[in-house]
mmCIF file with all atom_site columns, C-alpha atoms in Angstrom:
data_model
loop_
_atom_site.group_PDB
_atom_site.id
_atom_site.type_symbol
_atom_site.label_atom_id
_atom_site.label_alt_id
_atom_site.label_comp_id
_atom_site.label_asym_id
_atom_site.label_entity_id
_atom_site.label_seq_id
_atom_site.pdbx_PDB_ins_code
_atom_site.Cartn_x
_atom_site.Cartn_y
_atom_site.Cartn_z
_atom_site.occupancy
_atom_site.B_iso_or_equiv
_atom_site.pdbx_formal_charge
_atom_site.auth_seq_id
_atom_site.auth_comp_id
_atom_site.auth_asym_id
_atom_site.auth_atom_id
_atom_site.pdbx_PDB_model_num
ATOM 1   C CA . MET A 1 1   ? -0.289  -0.268  0.115   1.00 51.00 ? 149 MET A CA 1
ATOM 2   C CA . PRO A 1 2   ? 2.387   2.431   0.639   1.00 64.00 ? 150 PRO A CA 1
ATOM 3   C CA . GLU A 1 3   ? 4.472   2.055   -2.111  1.00 65.00 ? 151 GLU A CA 1
ATOM 4   C CA . PHE A 1 4   ? 0.903   2.323   -4.170  1.00 62.00 ? 152 PHE A CA 1
ATOM 5   C CA . MET A 1 5   ? 0.378   5.843   -2.311  1.00 68.00 ? 153 MET A CA 1
ATOM 6   C CA . LEU A 1 6   ? 3.524   7.454   -3.452  1.00 70.00 ? 154 LEU A CA 1
ATOM 7   C CA . HIS A 1 7   ? 3.841   6.651   -7.125  1.00 61.00 ? 155 HIS A CA 1
ATOM 8   C CA . HIS A 1 8   ? 1.024   7.653   -7.448  1.00 58.00 ? 156 HIS A CA 1
ATOM 9   C CA . TYR A 1 9   ? 1.989   11.069  -5.289  1.00 65.00 ? 157 TYR A CA 1
ATOM 10  C CA . SER A 1 10  ? 5.111   11.140  -7.941  1.00 63.00 ? 158 SER A CA 1
ATOM 11  C CA . ASN A 1 11  ? 2.932   11.253  -10.814 1.00 63.00 ? 159 ASN A CA 1
ATOM 12  C CA . ASP A 1 12  ? 0.517   13.580  -8.612  1.00 59.00 ? 160 ASP A CA 1
ATOM 13  C CA . HIS A 1 13  ? 1.554   16.343  -12.046 1.00 53.00 ? 161 HIS A CA 1
ATOM 14  C CA . GLN A 1 14  ? -2.013  18.275  -10.810 1.00 58.00 ? 162 GLN A CA 1
ATOM 15  C CA . LYS A 1 15  ? -0.906  18.508  -6.769  1.00 61.00 ? 163 LYS A CA 1
ATOM 16  C CA . MET A 1 16  ? -5.103  17.912  -6.200  1.00 63.00 ? 164 MET A CA 1
ATOM 17  C CA . GLY A 1 17  ? -3.875  16.911  -3.025  1.00 64.00 ? 165 GLY A CA 1
ATOM 18  C CA . VAL A 1 18  ? -3.763  12.823  -3.833  1.00 73.00 ? 166 VAL A CA 1
ATOM 19  C CA . TYR A 1 19  ? -2.953  11.357  -0.274  1.00 81.00 ? 167 TYR A CA 1
ATOM 20  C CA . HIS A 1 20  ? -1.291  14.790  0.862   1.00 86.00 ? 168 HIS A CA 1
ATOM 21  C CA . GLY A 1 21  ? -3.571  14.553  4.557   1.00 88.00 ? 169 GLY A CA 1
ATOM 22  C CA . GLN A 1 22  ? -4.264  18.359  5.383   1.00 92.00 ? 170 GLN A CA 1
ATOM 23  C CA . GLU A 1 23  ? -5.522  19.195  9.203   1.00 93.00 ? 171 GLU A CA 1
ATOM 24  C CA . SER A 1 24  ? -6.395  22.263  10.954  1.00 94.00 ? 172 SER A CA 1
ATOM 25  C CA . TYR A 1 25  ? -7.612  22.874  14.519  1.00 94.00 ? 173 TYR A CA 1
ATOM 26  C CA . ASP A 1 26  ? -8.912  25.977  15.904  1.00 96.00 ? 174 ASP A CA 1
ATOM 27  C CA . ILE A 1 27  ? -8.351  25.528  20.072  1.00 95.00 ? 175 ILE A CA 1
ATOM 28  C CA . TYR A 1 28  ? -8.763  28.289  23.013  1.00 95.00 ? 176 TYR A CA 1
ATOM 29  C CA . ASP A 1 29  ? -7.486  27.888  26.103  1.00 95.00 ? 177 ASP A CA 1
ATOM 30  C CA . ASP A 1 30  ? -7.548  29.993  28.816  1.00 94.00 ? 178 ASP A CA 1
ATOM 31  C CA . ASN A 1 31  ? -4.434  28.991  30.206  1.00 94.00 ? 179 ASN A CA 1
ATOM 32  C CA . LEU A 1 32  ? -2.610  28.485  26.880  1.00 95.00 ? 180 LEU A CA 1
ATOM 33  C CA . SER A 1 33  ? 0.994   27.536  26.994  1.00 96.00 ? 181 SER A CA 1
ATOM 34  C CA . LEU A 1 34  ? 2.718   27.108  23.080  1.00 97.00 ? 182 LEU A CA 1
ATOM 35  C CA . ASP A 1 35  ? 6.004   25.990  24.697  1.00 96.00 ? 183 ASP A CA 1
ATOM 36  C CA . ALA A 1 36  ? 4.228   23.306  26.338  1.00 97.00 ? 184 ALA A CA 1
ATOM 37  C CA . PHE A 1 37  ? 2.203   22.463  23.448  1.00 97.00 ? 185 PHE A CA 1
ATOM 38  C CA . LYS A 1 38  ? 5.422   22.478  21.364  1.00 97.00 ? 186 LYS A CA 1
ATOM 39  C CA . GLN A 1 39  ? 6.966   19.858  24.148  1.00 97.00 ? 187 GLN A CA 1
ATOM 40  C CA . ALA A 1 40  ? 4.009   17.607  24.346  1.00 97.00 ? 188 ALA A CA 1
ATOM 41  C CA . PHE A 1 41  ? 4.740   17.391  20.044  1.00 97.00 ? 189 PHE A CA 1
ATOM 42  C CA . LYS A 1 42  ? 8.032   16.504  20.116  1.00 96.00 ? 190 LYS A CA 1
ATOM 43  C CA . LEU A 1 43  ? 7.301   13.927  22.503  1.00 96.00 ? 191 LEU A CA 1
ATOM 44  C CA . LEU A 1 44  ? 5.123   11.690  20.461  1.00 94.00 ? 192 LEU A CA 1
ATOM 45  C CA . VAL A 1 45  ? 7.687   12.158  17.273  1.00 94.00 ? 193 VAL A CA 1
ATOM 46  C CA . LYS A 1 46  ? 10.582  10.333  19.934  1.00 93.00 ? 194 LYS A CA 1
ATOM 47  C CA . LYS A 1 47  ? 7.520   7.979   21.305  1.00 92.00 ? 195 LYS A CA 1
ATOM 48  C CA . HIS A 1 48  ? 5.870   6.836   17.106  1.00 91.00 ? 196 HIS A CA 1
ATOM 49  C CA . PRO A 1 49  ? 8.438   5.511   14.873  1.00 89.00 ? 197 PRO A CA 1
ATOM 50  C CA . ILE A 1 50  ? 5.619   6.584   12.171  1.00 88.00 ? 198 ILE A CA 1
ATOM 51  C CA . PHE A 1 51  ? 6.968   9.767   11.764  1.00 93.00 ? 199 PHE A CA 1
ATOM 52  C CA . ARG A 1 52  ? 10.413  9.083   12.443  1.00 93.00 ? 200 ARG A CA 1
ATOM 53  C CA . THR A 1 53  ? 9.519   7.514   8.379   1.00 89.00 ? 201 THR A CA 1
ATOM 54  C CA . VAL A 1 54  ? 11.101  7.339   5.972   1.00 88.00 ? 202 VAL A CA 1
ATOM 55  C CA . PHE A 1 55  ? 11.934  5.736   2.290   1.00 85.00 ? 203 PHE A CA 1
ATOM 56  C CA . ILE A 1 56  ? 14.302  4.939   0.041   1.00 84.00 ? 204 ILE A CA 1
ATOM 57  C CA . ILE A 1 57  ? 13.635  5.608   -3.531  1.00 80.00 ? 205 ILE A CA 1
ATOM 58  C CA . GLN A 1 58  ? 15.079  3.392   -6.460  1.00 79.00 ? 206 GLN A CA 1
ATOM 59  C CA . ASN A 1 59  ? 14.104  3.858   -10.439 1.00 76.00 ? 207 ASN A CA 1
ATOM 60  C CA . GLY A 1 60  ? 10.791  5.479   -9.179  1.00 71.00 ? 208 GLY A CA 1
ATOM 61  C CA . LYS A 1 61  ? 10.270  2.739   -6.265  1.00 75.00 ? 209 LYS A CA 1
ATOM 62  C CA . PRO A 1 62  ? 10.385  3.034   -2.875  1.00 69.00 ? 210 PRO A CA 1
ATOM 63  C CA . VAL A 1 63  ? 12.944  -0.589  -1.743  1.00 73.00 ? 211 VAL A CA 1
ATOM 64  C CA . CYS A 1 64  ? 13.175  0.301   2.040   1.00 82.00 ? 212 CYS A CA 1
ATOM 65  C CA . GLN A 1 65  ? 10.967  1.533   4.863   1.00 82.00 ? 213 GLN A CA 1
ATOM 66  C CA . VAL A 1 66  ? 13.469  3.195   7.584   1.00 86.00 ? 214 VAL A CA 1
ATOM 67  C CA . VAL A 1 67  ? 13.011  4.361   10.889  1.00 88.00 ? 215 VAL A CA 1
ATOM 68  C CA . LYS A 1 68  ? 14.896  7.018   11.684  1.00 90.00 ? 216 LYS A CA 1
ATOM 69  C CA . ASN A 1 69  ? 16.399  7.695   15.235  1.00 89.00 ? 217 ASN A CA 1
ATOM 70  C CA . ASN A 1 70  ? 16.340  11.439  14.744  1.00 89.00 ? 218 ASN A CA 1
ATOM 71  C CA . LEU A 1 71  ? 15.103  13.179  12.255  1.00 91.00 ? 219 LEU A CA 1
ATOM 72  C CA . ARG A 1 72  ? 15.522  16.614  11.562  1.00 93.00 ? 220 ARG A CA 1
ATOM 73  C CA . PHE A 1 73  ? 12.115  18.899  11.748  1.00 95.00 ? 221 PHE A CA 1
ATOM 74  C CA . SER A 1 74  ? 10.162  22.002  12.452  1.00 95.00 ? 222 SER A CA 1
ATOM 75  C CA . ILE A 1 75  ? 7.414   23.366  13.752  1.00 97.00 ? 223 ILE A CA 1
ATOM 76  C CA . ASN A 1 76  ? 6.597   26.845  12.216  1.00 97.00 ? 224 ASN A CA 1
ATOM 77  C CA . GLU A 1 77  ? 4.931   29.860  14.071  1.00 97.00 ? 225 GLU A CA 1
ATOM 78  C CA . GLU A 1 78  ? 3.238   32.695  13.225  1.00 98.00 ? 226 GLU A CA 1
ATOM 79  C CA . ASP A 1 79  ? 1.662   35.177  15.156  1.00 98.00 ? 227 ASP A CA 1
ATOM 80  C CA . ILE A 1 80  ? -1.838  36.636  13.029  1.00 98.00 ? 228 ILE A CA 1
ATOM 81  C CA . SER A 1 81  ? -3.069  38.120  15.993  1.00 98.00 ? 229 SER A CA 1
ATOM 82  C CA . ASN A 1 82  ? -3.052  41.873  14.108  1.00 98.00 ? 230 ASN A CA 1
ATOM 83  C CA . LEU A 1 83  ? -5.767  40.367  11.841  1.00 98.00 ? 231 LEU A CA 1
ATOM 84  C CA . ASN A 1 84  ? -9.235  40.484  12.100  1.00 98.00 ? 232 ASN A CA 1
ATOM 85  C CA . PRO A 1 85  ? -11.150 36.879  12.922  1.00 96.00 ? 233 PRO A CA 1
ATOM 86  C CA . ASP A 1 86  ? -12.424 37.306  9.063   1.00 97.00 ? 234 ASP A CA 1
ATOM 87  C CA . GLU A 1 87  ? -9.003  38.245  7.623   1.00 98.00 ? 235 GLU A CA 1
ATOM 88  C CA . GLN A 1 88  ? -7.300  35.194  9.828   1.00 98.00 ? 236 GLN A CA 1
ATOM 89  C CA . GLU A 1 89  ? -9.892  33.134  8.167   1.00 96.00 ? 237 GLU A CA 1
ATOM 90  C CA . ASN A 1 90  ? -8.900  34.015  5.108   1.00 98.00 ? 238 ASN A CA 1
ATOM 91  C CA . TYR A 1 91  ? -4.388  34.013  5.680   1.00 98.00 ? 239 TYR A CA 1
ATOM 92  C CA . ILE A 1 92  ? -5.463  30.638  6.583   1.00 97.00 ? 240 ILE A CA 1
ATOM 93  C CA . ASP A 1 93  ? -7.502  29.238  3.625   1.00 96.00 ? 241 ASP A CA 1
ATOM 94  C CA . ALA A 1 94  ? -5.056  30.409  1.153   1.00 97.00 ? 242 ALA A CA 1
ATOM 95  C CA . PHE A 1 95  ? -2.134  29.111  3.298   1.00 97.00 ? 243 PHE A CA 1
ATOM 96  C CA . VAL A 1 96  ? -3.950  25.137  3.479   1.00 95.00 ? 244 VAL A CA 1
ATOM 97  C CA . LYS A 1 97  ? -4.002  25.702  -0.108  1.00 93.00 ? 245 LYS A CA 1
ATOM 98  C CA . GLN A 1 98  ? -0.525  27.186  -1.024  1.00 94.00 ? 246 GLN A CA 1
ATOM 99  C CA . ASP A 1 99  ? 0.714   23.858  1.539   1.00 94.00 ? 247 ASP A CA 1
ATOM 100 C CA . ARG A 1 100 ? -1.452  21.513  -0.595  1.00 90.00 ? 248 ARG A CA 1
ATOM 101 C CA . GLN A 1 101 ? 0.802   22.563  -4.204  1.00 90.00 ? 249 GLN A CA 1
ATOM 102 C CA . ASN A 1 102 ? 3.884   22.220  -2.051  1.00 91.00 ? 250 ASN A CA 1
ATOM 103 C CA . LEU A 1 103 ? 4.575   18.472  -2.817  1.00 88.00 ? 251 LEU A CA 1
ATOM 104 C CA . PHE A 1 104 ? 6.545   16.274  0.248   1.00 90.00 ? 252 PHE A CA 1
ATOM 105 C CA . ASN A 1 105 ? 9.596   14.838  -1.402  1.00 86.00 ? 253 ASN A CA 1
ATOM 106 C CA . VAL A 1 106 ? 9.822   11.240  -0.847  1.00 84.00 ? 254 VAL A CA 1
ATOM 107 C CA . GLU A 1 107 ? 12.612  10.490  -2.337  1.00 86.00 ? 255 GLU A CA 1
ATOM 108 C CA . ASN A 1 108 ? 14.517  12.622  0.220   1.00 89.00 ? 256 ASN A CA 1
ATOM 109 C CA . PRO A 1 109 ? 15.469  10.028  3.301   1.00 89.00 ? 257 PRO A CA 1
ATOM 110 C CA . ASN A 1 110 ? 16.496  13.281  5.199   1.00 92.00 ? 258 ASN A CA 1
ATOM 111 C CA . GLN A 1 111 ? 13.376  15.167  4.868   1.00 92.00 ? 259 GLN A CA 1
ATOM 112 C CA . PRO A 1 112 ? 10.089  14.168  7.212   1.00 94.00 ? 260 PRO A CA 1
ATOM 113 C CA . LEU A 1 113 ? 6.812   13.338  5.731   1.00 93.00 ? 261 LEU A CA 1
ATOM 114 C CA . PHE A 1 114 ? 4.445   15.898  8.037   1.00 96.00 ? 262 PHE A CA 1
ATOM 115 C CA . ARG A 1 115 ? 4.882   19.408  8.363   1.00 96.00 ? 263 ARG A CA 1
ATOM 116 C CA . VAL A 1 116 ? 3.604   21.449  11.127  1.00 97.00 ? 264 VAL A CA 1
ATOM 117 C CA . TRP A 1 117 ? 2.358   25.307  11.816  1.00 98.00 ? 265 TRP A CA 1
ATOM 118 C CA . ILE A 1 118 ? 0.943   26.891  14.454  1.00 98.00 ? 266 ILE A CA 1
ATOM 119 C CA . PHE A 1 119 ? -1.403  30.487  13.982  1.00 98.00 ? 267 PHE A CA 1
ATOM 120 C CA . ARG A 1 120 ? -1.321  31.926  16.570  1.00 98.00 ? 268 ARG A CA 1
ATOM 121 C CA . LYS A 1 121 ? -4.900  34.323  16.533  1.00 98.00 ? 269 LYS A CA 1
ATOM 122 C CA . ALA A 1 122 ? -4.926  35.644  20.194  1.00 97.00 ? 270 ALA A CA 1
ATOM 123 C CA . LYS A 1 123 ? -3.600  35.469  23.584  1.00 96.00 ? 271 LYS A CA 1
ATOM 124 C CA . ASN A 1 124 ? -5.858  32.379  24.758  1.00 96.00 ? 272 ASN A CA 1
ATOM 125 C CA . ARG A 1 125 ? -6.287  30.783  20.889  1.00 97.00 ? 273 ARG A CA 1
ATOM 126 C CA . PHE A 1 126 ? -4.399  29.326  18.079  1.00 98.00 ? 274 PHE A CA 1
ATOM 127 C CA . GLU A 1 127 ? -4.681  27.175  14.959  1.00 98.00 ? 275 GLU A CA 1
ATOM 128 C CA . PHE A 1 128 ? -2.756  24.239  15.368  1.00 97.00 ? 276 PHE A CA 1
ATOM 129 C CA . PHE A 1 129 ? -2.124  22.646  11.223  1.00 97.00 ? 277 PHE A CA 1
ATOM 130 C CA . THR A 1 130 ? -0.832  19.678  10.370  1.00 96.00 ? 278 THR A CA 1
ATOM 131 C CA . SER A 1 131 ? 0.090   18.631  6.739   1.00 95.00 ? 279 SER A CA 1
ATOM 132 C CA . MET A 1 132 ? 1.379   14.990  6.244   1.00 92.00 ? 280 MET A CA 1
ATOM 133 C CA . HIS A 1 133 ? 1.329   12.028  3.704   1.00 90.00 ? 281 HIS A CA 1
ATOM 134 C CA . HIS A 1 134 ? -0.718  9.569   3.989   1.00 86.00 ? 282 HIS A CA 1
ATOM 135 C CA . ALA A 1 135 ? 1.639   6.589   4.013   1.00 84.00 ? 283 ALA A CA 1
ATOM 136 C CA . ILE A 1 136 ? 2.400   7.591   7.711   1.00 84.00 ? 284 ILE A CA 1
ATOM 137 C CA . THR A 1 137 ? -0.771  8.336   9.004   1.00 84.00 ? 285 THR A CA 1
ATOM 138 C CA . ASP A 1 138 ? -4.780  7.446   8.282   1.00 77.00 ? 286 ASP A CA 1
ATOM 139 C CA . GLY A 1 139 ? -7.748  8.848   9.791   1.00 70.00 ? 287 GLY A CA 1
ATOM 140 C CA . TRP A 1 140 ? -8.294  6.483   13.232  1.00 71.00 ? 288 TRP A CA 1
ATOM 141 C CA . SER A 1 141 ? -3.973  7.457   13.310  1.00 82.00 ? 289 SER A CA 1
ATOM 142 C CA . SER A 1 142 ? -5.390  11.329  13.123  1.00 82.00 ? 290 SER A CA 1
ATOM 143 C CA . THR A 1 143 ? -7.453  10.621  16.339  1.00 86.00 ? 291 THR A CA 1
ATOM 144 C CA . GLU A 1 144 ? -5.397  8.673   18.411  1.00 89.00 ? 292 GLU A CA 1
ATOM 145 C CA . PHE A 1 145 ? -2.810  11.060  17.873  1.00 90.00 ? 293 PHE A CA 1
ATOM 146 C CA . LEU A 1 146 ? -4.636  13.954  18.953  1.00 91.00 ? 294 LEU A CA 1
ATOM 147 C CA . ASN A 1 147 ? -5.734  12.233  21.949  1.00 93.00 ? 295 ASN A CA 1
ATOM 148 C CA . GLN A 1 148 ? -2.391  11.991  23.024  1.00 94.00 ? 296 GLN A CA 1
ATOM 149 C CA . LEU A 1 149 ? -1.342  14.932  22.141  1.00 96.00 ? 297 LEU A CA 1
ATOM 150 C CA . TYR A 1 150 ? -3.767  17.274  24.415  1.00 95.00 ? 298 TYR A CA 1
ATOM 151 C CA . GLU A 1 151 ? -3.192  14.516  26.812  1.00 95.00 ? 299 GLU A CA 1
ATOM 152 C CA . LEU A 1 152 ? 0.361   15.164  27.000  1.00 96.00 ? 300 LEU A CA 1
ATOM 153 C CA . TYR A 1 153 ? -0.316  19.090  26.818  1.00 97.00 ? 301 TYR A CA 1
ATOM 154 C CA . SER A 1 154 ? -2.312  18.967  29.803  1.00 95.00 ? 302 SER A CA 1
ATOM 155 C CA . ILE A 1 155 ? 0.552   17.328  31.775  1.00 96.00 ? 303 ILE A CA 1
ATOM 156 C CA . LEU A 1 156 ? 3.450   19.518  30.286  1.00 97.00 ? 304 LEU A CA 1
ATOM 157 C CA . LYS A 1 157 ? 1.516   22.834  30.815  1.00 95.00 ? 305 LYS A CA 1
ATOM 158 C CA . GLN A 1 158 ? 1.068   21.817  34.368  1.00 93.00 ? 306 GLN A CA 1
ATOM 159 C CA . GLY A 1 159 ? 5.340   22.161  34.728  1.00 92.00 ? 307 GLY A CA 1
ATOM 160 C CA . GLU A 1 160 ? 4.964   18.626  35.535  1.00 93.00 ? 308 GLU A CA 1
ATOM 161 C CA . GLU A 1 161 ? 7.885   16.709  33.672  1.00 89.00 ? 309 GLU A CA 1
ATOM 162 C CA . ILE A 1 162 ? 7.808   13.691  30.870  1.00 90.00 ? 310 ILE A CA 1
ATOM 163 C CA . THR A 1 163 ? 10.027  10.916  29.702  1.00 86.00 ? 311 THR A CA 1
ATOM 164 C CA . VAL A 1 164 ? 8.370   8.598   26.897  1.00 85.00 ? 312 VAL A CA 1
ATOM 165 C CA . SER A 1 165 ? 10.941  6.093   25.349  1.00 81.00 ? 313 SER A CA 1
ATOM 166 C CA . PRO A 1 166 ? 10.732  5.440   21.531  1.00 76.00 ? 314 PRO A CA 1
ATOM 167 C CA . ALA A 1 167 ? 7.018   2.638   21.525  1.00 72.00 ? 315 ALA A CA 1
ATOM 168 C CA . ALA A 1 168 ? 7.377   -0.531  20.274  1.00 68.00 ? 316 ALA A CA 1
ATOM 169 C CA . ASN A 1 169 ? 8.229   -1.062  16.887  1.00 63.00 ? 317 ASN A CA 1
ATOM 170 C CA . VAL A 1 170 ? 4.935   -3.241  15.695  1.00 62.00 ? 318 VAL A CA 1
ATOM 171 C CA . TYR A 1 171 ? 5.707   -2.845  11.949  1.00 63.00 ? 319 TYR A CA 1
ATOM 172 C CA . GLN A 1 172 ? 8.518   -4.143  11.987  1.00 69.00 ? 320 GLN A CA 1
ATOM 173 C CA . GLU A 1 173 ? 7.471   -7.611  13.322  1.00 74.00 ? 321 GLU A CA 1
ATOM 174 C CA . PHE A 1 174 ? 4.609   -7.322  10.589  1.00 72.00 ? 322 PHE A CA 1
ATOM 175 C CA . VAL A 1 175 ? 7.184   -7.009  7.896   1.00 72.00 ? 323 VAL A CA 1
ATOM 176 C CA . ALA A 1 176 ? 9.066   -10.563 9.284   1.00 79.00 ? 324 ALA A CA 1
ATOM 177 C CA . LEU A 1 177 ? 6.255   -11.827 9.048   1.00 82.00 ? 325 LEU A CA 1
ATOM 178 C CA . GLU A 1 178 ? 5.108   -10.473 5.649   1.00 79.00 ? 326 GLU A CA 1
ATOM 179 C CA . LYS A 1 179 ? 8.222   -12.195 4.634   1.00 81.00 ? 327 LYS A CA 1
ATOM 180 C CA . GLU A 1 180 ? 8.124   -15.028 6.330   1.00 88.00 ? 328 GLU A CA 1
ATOM 181 C CA . ILE A 1 181 ? 4.933   -16.207 4.242   1.00 85.00 ? 329 ILE A CA 1
ATOM 182 C CA . ILE A 1 182 ? 6.401   -15.508 1.284   1.00 84.00 ? 330 ILE A CA 1
ATOM 183 C CA . SER A 1 183 ? 8.755   -17.736 2.042   1.00 88.00 ? 331 SER A CA 1
ATOM 184 C CA . SER A 1 184 ? 6.189   -20.383 2.479   1.00 91.00 ? 332 SER A CA 1
ATOM 185 C CA . PRO A 1 185 ? 5.508   -22.604 -0.419  1.00 91.00 ? 333 PRO A CA 1
ATOM 186 C CA . ASP A 1 186 ? 2.155   -23.492 1.395   1.00 91.00 ? 334 ASP A CA 1
ATOM 187 C CA . ALA A 1 187 ? 1.115   -19.823 1.695   1.00 89.00 ? 335 ALA A CA 1
ATOM 188 C CA . SER A 1 188 ? 1.644   -19.178 -2.066  1.00 87.00 ? 336 SER A CA 1
ATOM 189 C CA . ASN A 1 189 ? -0.146  -22.134 -3.820  1.00 90.00 ? 337 ASN A CA 1
ATOM 190 C CA . PHE A 1 190 ? -2.594  -20.546 -1.368  1.00 92.00 ? 338 PHE A CA 1
ATOM 191 C CA . TRP A 1 191 ? -3.213  -17.412 -2.078  1.00 86.00 ? 339 TRP A CA 1
ATOM 192 C CA . LYS A 1 192 ? -2.492  -18.522 -5.731  1.00 89.00 ? 340 LYS A CA 1
ATOM 193 C CA . MET A 1 193 ? -5.366  -20.658 -5.561  1.00 90.00 ? 341 MET A CA 1
ATOM 194 C CA . HIS A 1 194 ? -7.857  -18.553 -3.507  1.00 90.00 ? 342 HIS A CA 1
ATOM 195 C CA . LEU A 1 195 ? -7.380  -15.490 -6.423  1.00 87.00 ? 343 LEU A CA 1
ATOM 196 C CA . LYS A 1 196 ? -7.073  -17.644 -9.092  1.00 88.00 ? 344 LYS A CA 1
ATOM 197 C CA . ASN A 1 197 ? -9.961  -15.997 -11.313 1.00 86.00 ? 345 ASN A CA 1
ATOM 198 C CA . TYR A 1 198 ? -9.123  -12.660 -9.737  1.00 84.00 ? 346 TYR A CA 1
ATOM 199 C CA . THR A 1 199 ? -8.582  -9.726  -11.947 1.00 81.00 ? 347 THR A CA 1
ATOM 200 C CA . TYR A 1 200 ? -6.361  -6.893  -10.841 1.00 73.00 ? 348 TYR A CA 1
ATOM 201 C CA . GLN A 1 201 ? -7.979  -3.667  -10.751 1.00 70.00 ? 349 GLN A CA 1
ATOM 202 C CA . PRO A 1 202 ? -5.942  -0.852  -9.343  1.00 64.00 ? 350 PRO A CA 1
ATOM 203 C CA . LEU A 1 203 ? -7.398  2.198   -6.799  1.00 61.00 ? 351 LEU A CA 1
ATOM 204 C CA . GLN A 1 204 ? -7.104  4.985   -8.450  1.00 59.00 ? 352 GLN A CA 1
ATOM 205 C CA . PRO A 1 205 ? -8.730  8.543   -8.091  1.00 56.00 ? 353 PRO A CA 1
ATOM 206 C CA . LEU A 1 206 ? -11.037 8.919   -11.441 1.00 54.00 ? 354 LEU A CA 1
ATOM 207 C CA . ILE A 1 207 ? -9.605  12.131  -12.917 1.00 53.00 ? 355 ILE A CA 1
ATOM 208 C CA . ASN A 1 208 ? -11.109 13.993  -16.422 1.00 56.00 ? 356 ASN A CA 1
ATOM 209 C CA . PRO A 1 209 ? -8.039  15.326  -17.690 1.00 53.00 ? 357 PRO A CA 1
ATOM 210 C CA . LYS A 1 210 ? -9.779  18.266  -19.063 1.00 54.00 ? 358 LYS A CA 1
ATOM 211 C CA . LYS A 1 211 ? -10.960 18.945  -15.541 1.00 56.00 ? 359 LYS A CA 1
ATOM 212 C CA . GLN A 1 212 ? -8.838  21.129  -13.112 1.00 57.00 ? 360 GLN A CA 1
ATOM 213 C CA . VAL A 1 213 ? -9.404  18.639  -10.494 1.00 52.00 ? 361 VAL A CA 1
ATOM 214 C CA . GLU A 1 214 ? -8.763  19.457  -6.612  1.00 57.00 ? 362 GLU A CA 1
ATOM 215 C CA . TYR A 1 215 ? -9.530  18.108  -2.994  1.00 52.00 ? 363 TYR A CA 1
ATOM 216 C CA . ASN A 1 216 ? -11.723 20.599  -0.936  1.00 57.00 ? 364 ASN A CA 1
ATOM 217 C CA . ALA A 1 217 ? -11.956 20.098  2.634   1.00 56.00 ? 365 ALA A CA 1
ATOM 218 C CA . GLU A 1 218 ? -14.512 20.159  5.404   1.00 59.00 ? 366 GLU A CA 1
ATOM 219 C CA . GLU A 1 219 ? -15.041 22.262  8.834   1.00 60.00 ? 367 GLU A CA 1
ATOM 220 C CA . TYR A 1 220 ? -15.395 20.466  11.821  1.00 58.00 ? 368 TYR A CA 1
ATOM 221 C CA . ASN A 1 221 ? -16.298 22.438  15.427  1.00 59.00 ? 369 ASN A CA 1
ATOM 222 C CA . LEU A 1 222 ? -16.049 20.795  18.298  1.00 55.00 ? 370 LEU A CA 1
ATOM 223 C CA . ASP A 1 223 ? -15.346 21.461  22.010  1.00 56.00 ? 371 ASP A CA 1
ATOM 224 C CA . LEU A 1 224 ? -11.894 19.637  23.381  1.00 52.00 ? 372 LEU A CA 1
#
């Protein structure tokens, strides 16, 4: 699946946002601490290998998935509190569209497959924007990511210290199991018989080359 997504992402010449996930959250907190929030995000990157995952690409195809011990990344911050609410929304909307045009360089193993921005709207309010390649995230993991982020943030802004260790690399176990199955004649024969009459139909977005197409977002307001 990552190979499929990376291939179509690299060929997204119209830059429609295929497999380029963007999420933005308007966060209000009377006891806001951006330092604690940024530290919480850094701890999650340290804890979860998927954020430190890159791909080695050769001849346009991923040949290896690598989890780095350390991967340099930035938490970008911009103060837009001088703008009125309508101007702030317009500014962020324009930024999101521009970010969608800025594809990740999946062939650069030193570049993370995510970007993070914090837009300061007021003393106690900010917009948290994430841009991530779908090869490292999905809807379910995004929800868990937010839950853990806010949990860490709540603890850190109380002044408590937190030490996290990298989570167990369960994907490594999955890869080992896959290799075992691939090398098994019994497994190979089973799937050959099971898929004997199956016709392969690649799943990809339906694109009309005559029309300019893009992926649009919807807005949901939640009380956290």
